[in-house]
């Protein structure tokens, strides 16, 4: 193998593998990326952890083709610091690559390309074009409530589902960690070609890599096989192995009605909770709401740090005033994360009682909301 390549192009290619490679696994090859020089003018860079796979094509001047694998993070860290705009790369055998620029010369020890696991191929059916901004918005607004508990494997991803509503076909994304649930729905007419009637479960790591790819492109193509989701954007390909565990019946978690509905200023509510939560610790995270007809009193007590109290206006839109004030406790983070993701000036907080799930949503966007379980007082 022998080639010359723009440093920035090589850096971009290798950086796309960093979120994919497995640094802590038992297979050393999975911490490497596959580097393949192809005649006459391109290199292919691929990475996989057997669950998430990436492959991309970048321009280069190839004198001799070849392939080998290289340690992704160490290689990236060096390329990022090297001077010059062009790099010379030459393999001395099937495992060693020499990188040269000016008077600088580095040699990397990799592994043979034959040991690298196969990267999936794009499915045979046509890809469904999707606006990157729309899909990235949906992911960013649901990713925070995916479970990080390894024992809750069935909750460790975002559930994608195609739904037929009053405005036509839509794509719905749902995530939950057992304490809260987040759901967003957006019109997607092309989803009739995207056969996910039963729904698919995309793992957390795969969803994060999808979001990274979407940030770089205006449009992507989606394809689905029996066991994986594929995305194509220009000369970049991302493959996500679907989780085979069954996602819970989220519809049973969403209350059909609420006894009380309050409207509040979104930014003010966010700021009040954020300030009070500055006193929280690992043991004490709960913020207490005392909801009246015209005022929300938010309080927090932490015997290790101190206590806080703030007042802000609210409006009772629905419910019997005789049942107020209503006292209910929340994990502050479960409120802050959806409030940060929402837009609009006004949010709606719907409650039945202090022990049942509540709903928080923007007044301007009823198709995006969070269901939050209160904390025991």
Short mmCIF file of C-alpha atoms in Angstrom, two decimals:
data_model
loop_
_atom_site.label_atom_id
_atom_site.label_comp_id
_atom_site.label_asym_id
_atom_site.label_seq_id
_atom_site.Cartn_x
_atom_site.Cartn_y
_atom_site.Cartn_z
CA UNK A 1 0.00 0.00 0.00
CA UNK A 2 1.24 3.45 -0.91
CA UNK A 3 -0.75 6.68 -1.21
CA UNK A 4 -0.91 10.42 -0.60
CA UNK A 5 -3.93 11.93 1.15
CA UNK A 6 -5.10 15.31 2.43
CA UNK A 7 -4.64 15.42 6.19
CA UNK A 8 -8.08 16.97 6.77
CA UNK A 9 -9.82 14.29 4.69
CA UNK A 10 -8.03 11.52 6.59
CA UNK A 11 -8.84 13.19 9.90
CA UNK A 12 -12.53 13.42 9.05
CA UNK A 13 -12.65 9.80 7.98
CA UNK A 14 -10.93 8.46 11.08
CA UNK A 15 -12.91 10.72 13.44
CA UNK A 16 -16.13 9.14 12.16
CA UNK A 17 -14.95 5.78 13.54
CA UNK A 18 -14.25 6.95 17.10
CA UNK A 19 -17.82 6.58 18.31
CA UNK A 20 -18.12 3.15 16.72
CA UNK A 21 -14.95 1.29 17.75
CA UNK A 22 -15.04 -0.79 20.92
CA UNK A 23 -12.23 0.37 23.22
CA UNK A 24 -13.04 -1.86 26.20
CA UNK A 25 -14.00 -5.13 24.53
CA UNK A 26 -12.15 -8.43 24.58
CA UNK A 27 -11.48 -8.38 20.80
CA UNK A 28 -8.54 -6.05 19.97
CA UNK A 29 -9.58 -5.87 16.31
CA UNK A 30 -12.76 -3.99 17.31
CA UNK A 31 -10.70 -1.07 18.64
CA UNK A 32 -9.21 -0.72 15.14
CA UNK A 33 -10.57 0.70 11.90
CA UNK A 34 -10.12 -0.92 8.51
CA UNK A 35 -8.11 1.21 6.07
CA UNK A 36 -8.35 0.16 2.42
CA UNK A 37 -6.59 1.96 -0.45
CA UNK A 38 -8.31 1.40 -3.80
CA UNK A 39 -7.21 2.35 -7.31
CA UNK A 40 -7.10 4.98 -8.54
CA UNK A 41 -8.23 7.70 -6.19
CA UNK A 42 -9.98 6.64 -3.01
CA UNK A 43 -9.65 5.03 0.38
CA UNK A 44 -12.37 3.24 2.33
CA UNK A 45 -12.46 3.61 6.12
CA UNK A 46 -14.64 1.24 8.14
CA UNK A 47 -15.27 0.43 11.81
CA UNK A 48 -17.58 -1.88 13.74
CA UNK A 49 -18.29 -3.15 17.24
CA UNK A 50 -20.58 -5.86 15.76
CA UNK A 51 -23.64 -3.80 16.75
CA UNK A 52 -22.88 -0.48 14.98
CA UNK A 53 -20.88 -0.34 11.74
CA UNK A 54 -19.62 2.55 9.63
CA UNK A 55 -18.04 2.74 6.18
CA UNK A 56 -17.03 5.84 4.24
CA UNK A 57 -15.11 6.75 1.09
CA UNK A 58 -12.59 9.61 0.88
CA UNK A 59 -10.37 10.85 -1.98
CA UNK A 60 -6.65 10.00 -2.18
CA UNK A 61 -3.90 9.47 -4.76
CA UNK A 62 -3.25 5.74 -4.63
CA UNK A 63 -0.03 4.36 -6.10
CA UNK A 64 -0.33 0.86 -4.64
CA UNK A 65 -3.58 -0.60 -3.26
CA UNK A 66 -3.76 -2.51 -0.01
CA UNK A 67 -5.52 -2.86 3.32
CA UNK A 68 -4.77 -3.17 7.02
CA UNK A 69 -6.33 -2.21 10.35
CA UNK A 70 -5.07 0.54 12.66
CA UNK A 71 -5.81 1.55 16.30
CA UNK A 72 -8.45 4.22 15.86
CA UNK A 73 -7.92 6.57 18.81
CA UNK A 74 -4.12 6.61 18.74
CA UNK A 75 -4.05 7.12 14.97
CA UNK A 76 -6.61 9.95 15.19
CA UNK A 77 -4.72 11.69 17.99
CA UNK A 78 -1.52 11.72 15.95
CA UNK A 79 -3.07 12.83 12.64
CA UNK A 80 -4.79 15.69 14.47
CA UNK A 81 -1.43 17.03 15.66
CA UNK A 82 0.70 16.50 12.56
CA UNK A 83 1.71 19.57 10.52
CA UNK A 84 1.23 20.01 6.77
CA UNK A 85 -1.74 19.58 4.47
CA UNK A 86 -0.76 16.29 2.80
CA UNK A 87 0.40 13.02 4.31
CA UNK A 88 2.26 10.14 2.73
CA UNK A 89 1.18 6.69 3.87
CA UNK A 90 2.98 3.45 3.03
CA UNK A 91 2.54 -0.07 4.39
CA UNK A 92 5.74 -2.03 4.95
CA UNK A 93 3.81 -5.30 5.39
CA UNK A 94 0.26 -6.44 6.23
CA UNK A 95 0.32 -4.90 9.71
CA UNK A 96 2.62 -1.85 9.64
CA UNK A 97 1.88 1.60 8.24
CA UNK A 98 4.36 4.47 7.98
CA UNK A 99 2.96 8.02 8.05
CA UNK A 100 5.29 10.76 6.75
CA UNK A 101 5.07 14.53 6.43
CA UNK A 102 8.15 16.71 6.01
CA UNK A 103 10.80 15.46 8.40
CA UNK A 104 8.25 13.68 10.62
CA UNK A 105 7.87 9.92 10.34
CA UNK A 106 5.66 7.63 12.44
CA UNK A 107 5.05 3.90 12.22
CA UNK A 108 1.85 2.22 13.42
CA UNK A 109 1.45 -1.47 14.18
CA UNK A 110 -1.98 -2.73 13.20
CA UNK A 111 -3.60 -6.08 12.46
CA UNK A 112 -4.17 -7.91 9.16
CA UNK A 113 -7.25 -6.81 7.21
CA UNK A 114 -8.37 -10.45 6.95
CA UNK A 115 -9.16 -10.47 10.67
CA UNK A 116 -11.59 -7.55 10.44
CA UNK A 117 -15.29 -8.53 10.74
CA UNK A 118 -17.41 -8.02 7.59
CA UNK A 119 -19.29 -4.72 7.40
CA UNK A 120 -22.99 -5.04 6.34
CA UNK A 121 -24.22 -3.98 2.92
CA UNK A 122 -27.03 -1.59 1.99
CA UNK A 123 -30.37 -3.48 1.69
CA UNK A 124 -31.79 -4.27 -1.74
CA UNK A 125 -34.97 -2.19 -1.40
CA UNK A 126 -34.95 1.55 -2.30
CA UNK A 127 -33.84 3.90 0.45
CA UNK A 128 -36.38 6.31 1.92
CA UNK A 129 -35.20 9.95 1.76
CA UNK A 130 -35.50 11.76 5.11
CA UNK A 131 -34.74 15.36 6.07
CA UNK A 132 -31.76 15.20 8.43
CA UNK A 133 -32.91 18.11 10.60
CA UNK A 134 -36.28 16.51 11.25
CA UNK A 135 -34.87 13.13 12.22
CA UNK A 136 -32.09 14.63 14.33
CA UNK A 137 -34.61 16.78 16.20
CA UNK A 138 -36.64 13.68 17.02
CA UNK A 139 -33.59 11.79 18.25
CA UNK A 140 -32.20 14.65 20.33
CA UNK A 141 -35.58 15.14 22.00
CA UNK A 142 -35.87 11.49 23.10
CA UNK A 143 -32.31 10.25 23.65
CA UNK A 144 -32.00 11.63 27.19
CA UNK A 145 -34.66 9.27 28.59
CA UNK A 146 -33.13 6.05 27.25
CA UNK A 147 -32.11 3.73 30.08
CA UNK A 148 -28.38 3.45 30.84
CA UNK A 149 -28.95 0.42 33.08
CA UNK A 150 -27.36 -2.66 31.50
CA UNK A 151 -29.92 -4.84 33.28
CA UNK A 152 -32.77 -3.08 31.42
CA UNK A 153 -31.72 -4.22 27.97
CA UNK A 154 -35.24 -3.80 26.55
CA UNK A 155 -35.18 -0.09 27.55
CA UNK A 156 -31.67 0.66 26.22
CA UNK A 157 -32.81 2.12 22.90
CA UNK A 158 -35.34 4.32 21.11
CA UNK A 159 -38.43 2.68 19.70
CA UNK A 160 -39.31 3.76 16.14
CA UNK A 161 -42.84 3.26 14.88
CA UNK A 162 -44.88 4.29 11.86
CA UNK A 163 -48.33 5.61 12.77
CA UNK A 164 -51.29 6.67 10.67
CA UNK A 165 -52.88 9.80 12.12
CA UNK A 166 -55.34 12.52 11.07
CA UNK A 167 -52.60 14.29 9.08
CA UNK A 168 -51.40 11.12 7.34
CA UNK A 169 -48.39 8.92 7.99
CA UNK A 170 -45.98 9.93 10.71
CA UNK A 171 -42.85 8.62 12.35
CA UNK A 172 -43.04 8.23 16.13
CA UNK A 173 -40.05 7.84 18.46
CA UNK A 174 -40.47 6.69 22.07
CA UNK A 175 -37.95 6.17 24.87
CA UNK A 176 -38.25 5.27 28.54
CA UNK A 177 -36.00 4.34 31.44
CA UNK A 178 -38.80 3.06 33.66
CA UNK A 179 -39.17 6.35 35.56
CA UNK A 180 -40.17 8.57 32.64
CA UNK A 181 -41.22 8.30 29.02
CA UNK A 182 -40.63 10.68 26.12
CA UNK A 183 -42.55 10.60 22.86
CA UNK A 184 -42.32 12.66 19.68
CA UNK A 185 -44.23 12.36 16.43
CA UNK A 186 -43.57 14.11 13.12
CA UNK A 187 -45.19 13.82 9.67
CA UNK A 188 -43.18 11.62 7.33
CA UNK A 189 -45.11 10.87 4.13
CA UNK A 190 -42.28 8.74 2.74
CA UNK A 191 -42.63 6.35 5.69
CA UNK A 192 -45.09 4.25 3.67
CA UNK A 193 -41.95 2.86 2.01
CA UNK A 194 -40.29 2.33 5.37
CA UNK A 195 -41.68 -0.98 6.56
CA UNK A 196 -41.69 -0.67 10.35
CA UNK A 197 -45.32 -1.52 11.06
CA UNK A 198 -44.34 -3.57 14.12
CA UNK A 199 -41.79 -0.99 15.24
CA UNK A 200 -38.02 -1.29 15.59
CA UNK A 201 -35.76 -0.75 18.60
CA UNK A 202 -32.50 1.13 17.91
CA UNK A 203 -29.77 0.83 20.62
CA UNK A 204 -28.57 3.95 22.41
CA UNK A 205 -25.09 3.88 20.87
CA UNK A 206 -26.54 3.43 17.38
CA UNK A 207 -28.92 6.34 17.86
CA UNK A 208 -26.04 8.58 18.97
CA UNK A 209 -24.07 7.69 15.83
CA UNK A 210 -27.12 8.37 13.67
CA UNK A 211 -27.39 11.83 15.23
CA UNK A 212 -23.70 12.49 14.46
CA UNK A 213 -24.18 11.54 10.81
CA UNK A 214 -27.34 13.63 10.52
CA UNK A 215 -25.45 16.68 11.80
CA UNK A 216 -23.16 16.48 8.76
CA UNK A 217 -25.78 16.00 6.03
CA UNK A 218 -28.95 17.72 4.80
CA UNK A 219 -30.64 14.48 3.77
CA UNK A 220 -30.11 10.77 4.36
CA UNK A 221 -31.56 7.60 2.93
CA UNK A 222 -33.05 5.02 5.30
CA UNK A 223 -33.24 1.32 4.57
CA UNK A 224 -34.35 -1.59 6.72
CA UNK A 225 -33.45 -5.25 6.61
CA UNK A 226 -34.63 -7.96 8.94
CA UNK A 227 -31.97 -7.28 11.58
CA UNK A 228 -30.49 -3.85 10.86
CA UNK A 229 -31.19 -0.24 9.96
CA UNK A 230 -29.04 1.32 7.23
CA UNK A 231 -28.36 5.00 6.54
CA UNK A 232 -26.66 6.40 3.46
CA UNK A 233 -25.45 9.97 3.02
CA UNK A 234 -23.21 10.77 0.07
CA UNK A 235 -20.34 8.25 0.40
CA UNK A 236 -20.98 7.44 4.05
CA UNK A 237 -22.83 4.37 5.27
CA UNK A 238 -24.03 3.56 8.78
CA UNK A 239 -25.49 0.22 9.85
CA UNK A 240 -27.24 -0.36 13.18
CA UNK A 241 -28.13 -3.83 14.42
CA UNK A 242 -31.66 -3.79 15.84
CA UNK A 243 -32.30 -4.77 19.44
CA UNK A 244 -34.31 -7.98 19.48
CA UNK A 245 -35.90 -7.41 22.88
CA UNK A 246 -39.55 -6.35 22.95
CA UNK A 247 -40.20 -2.72 23.85
CA UNK A 248 -42.89 -2.31 26.55
CA UNK A 249 -46.43 -1.33 25.60
CA UNK A 250 -45.87 2.39 26.13
CA UNK A 251 -49.52 3.27 25.43
CA UNK A 252 -50.51 1.74 28.76
CA UNK A 253 -48.18 4.15 30.56
CA UNK A 254 -49.76 7.30 29.12
CA UNK A 255 -52.85 8.36 31.15
CA UNK A 256 -56.02 8.82 29.14
CA UNK A 257 -57.06 11.92 31.11
CA UNK A 258 -55.85 14.26 33.84
CA UNK A 259 -57.63 15.91 36.75
CA UNK A 260 -55.56 19.12 36.66
CA UNK A 261 -53.95 21.17 33.94
CA UNK A 262 -51.61 24.06 34.68
CA UNK A 263 -49.81 26.40 32.27
CA UNK A 264 -46.44 27.93 33.14
CA UNK A 265 -43.71 29.96 31.51
CA UNK A 266 -41.24 27.40 30.18
CA UNK A 267 -38.01 29.33 30.65
CA UNK A 268 -38.98 30.56 34.11
CA UNK A 269 -39.89 27.05 35.23
CA UNK A 270 -36.61 25.71 33.86
CA UNK A 271 -34.57 28.37 35.64
CA UNK A 272 -36.35 27.87 38.96
CA UNK A 273 -35.76 24.11 38.91
CA UNK A 274 -32.16 24.52 37.76
CA UNK A 275 -31.32 26.92 40.59
CA UNK A 276 -32.94 24.76 43.24
CA UNK A 277 -31.28 21.61 41.87
CA UNK A 278 -27.85 23.19 42.44
CA UNK A 279 -28.28 22.04 46.06
CA UNK A 280 -28.89 18.43 45.07
CA UNK A 281 -26.52 15.52 45.74
CA UNK A 282 -26.53 11.85 44.82
CA UNK A 283 -28.77 11.08 47.80
CA UNK A 284 -31.09 14.11 47.59
CA UNK A 285 -32.42 15.01 44.13
CA UNK A 286 -36.11 15.70 44.63
CA UNK A 287 -37.81 19.06 44.14
CA UNK A 288 -41.23 19.56 45.76
CA UNK A 289 -44.00 21.43 43.93
CA UNK A 290 -46.86 23.06 45.82
CA UNK A 291 -49.35 23.91 43.06
CA UNK A 292 -52.01 26.52 43.80
CA UNK A 293 -54.52 28.40 41.66
CA UNK A 294 -52.11 31.19 40.74
CA UNK A 295 -48.72 30.26 42.19
CA UNK A 296 -46.19 27.44 42.07
CA UNK A 297 -44.01 27.13 45.14
CA UNK A 298 -40.91 25.02 44.49
CA UNK A 299 -38.94 23.84 47.51
CA UNK A 300 -35.89 21.68 48.13
CA UNK A 301 -34.36 20.39 51.33
CA UNK A 302 -30.99 18.69 51.56
CA UNK A 303 -29.65 18.10 55.08
CA UNK A 304 -26.14 17.77 53.63
CA UNK A 305 -26.18 21.17 51.85
CA UNK A 306 -29.16 23.35 52.71
CA UNK A 307 -32.61 24.28 51.44
CA UNK A 308 -34.26 26.54 48.88
CA UNK A 309 -37.66 28.01 48.03
CA UNK A 310 -38.89 29.89 44.95
CA UNK A 311 -42.26 31.16 43.76
CA UNK A 312 -43.50 31.65 40.21
CA UNK A 313 -46.90 32.36 38.63
CA UNK A 314 -49.01 29.69 36.98
CA UNK A 315 -52.53 29.41 35.59
CA UNK A 316 -55.03 26.71 36.50
CA UNK A 317 -56.62 25.72 33.17
CA UNK A 318 -58.55 22.66 34.34
CA UNK A 319 -59.47 21.05 37.66
CA UNK A 320 -61.31 21.67 40.91
CA UNK A 321 -59.70 24.58 42.83
CA UNK A 322 -60.98 23.04 46.06
CA UNK A 323 -58.35 20.31 45.73
CA UNK A 324 -55.51 22.82 45.77
CA UNK A 325 -52.81 23.30 46.81
CA UNK A 326 -51.53 20.04 45.37
CA UNK A 327 -48.15 18.80 46.61
CA UNK A 328 -46.03 16.55 44.40
CA UNK A 329 -42.33 15.65 44.18
CA UNK A 330 -40.11 15.15 41.13
CA UNK A 331 -36.56 14.23 40.28
CA UNK A 332 -35.32 17.65 39.09
CA UNK A 333 -33.39 16.20 36.12
CA UNK A 334 -36.53 14.51 34.77
CA UNK A 335 -38.09 17.96 34.40
CA UNK A 336 -35.03 19.91 33.27
CA UNK A 337 -34.17 17.66 30.32
CA UNK A 338 -37.55 17.85 28.51
CA UNK A 339 -37.90 21.56 29.35
CA UNK A 340 -34.51 22.19 27.69
CA UNK A 341 -35.55 20.23 24.61
CA UNK A 342 -38.92 21.95 24.22
CA UNK A 343 -39.60 25.19 22.38
CA UNK A 344 -42.25 27.85 22.86
CA UNK A 345 -42.93 30.17 25.76
CA UNK A 346 -45.57 28.15 27.57
CA UNK A 347 -45.64 24.58 28.88
CA UNK A 348 -48.55 22.52 30.13
CA UNK A 349 -48.24 20.38 33.28
CA UNK A 350 -51.03 17.81 33.66
CA UNK A 351 -51.48 15.92 36.93
CA UNK A 352 -53.90 13.45 38.50
CA UNK A 353 -52.41 13.03 41.98
CA UNK A 354 -49.05 12.82 43.78
CA UNK A 355 -48.55 9.12 43.03
CA UNK A 356 -49.56 8.82 39.35
CA UNK A 357 -47.72 9.75 36.12
CA UNK A 358 -47.80 13.39 35.01
CA UNK A 359 -47.47 14.87 31.53
CA UNK A 360 -45.30 17.83 30.52
CA UNK A 361 -45.53 19.35 27.05
CA UNK A 362 -45.17 22.58 25.14
CA UNK A 363 -48.39 24.41 24.40
CA UNK A 364 -47.14 24.91 20.82
CA UNK A 365 -46.26 21.24 20.17
CA UNK A 366 -48.75 18.64 21.46
CA UNK A 367 -46.90 15.94 19.47
CA UNK A 368 -43.91 16.08 21.82
CA UNK A 369 -44.30 15.36 25.52
CA UNK A 370 -42.80 13.67 28.55
CA UNK A 371 -44.53 11.36 31.01
CA UNK A 372 -42.87 11.58 34.43
CA UNK A 373 -43.38 9.44 37.53
CA UNK A 374 -43.46 11.53 40.73
CA UNK A 375 -41.12 10.80 43.65
CA UNK A 376 -42.45 9.53 46.96
CA UNK A 377 -42.73 12.36 49.47
#
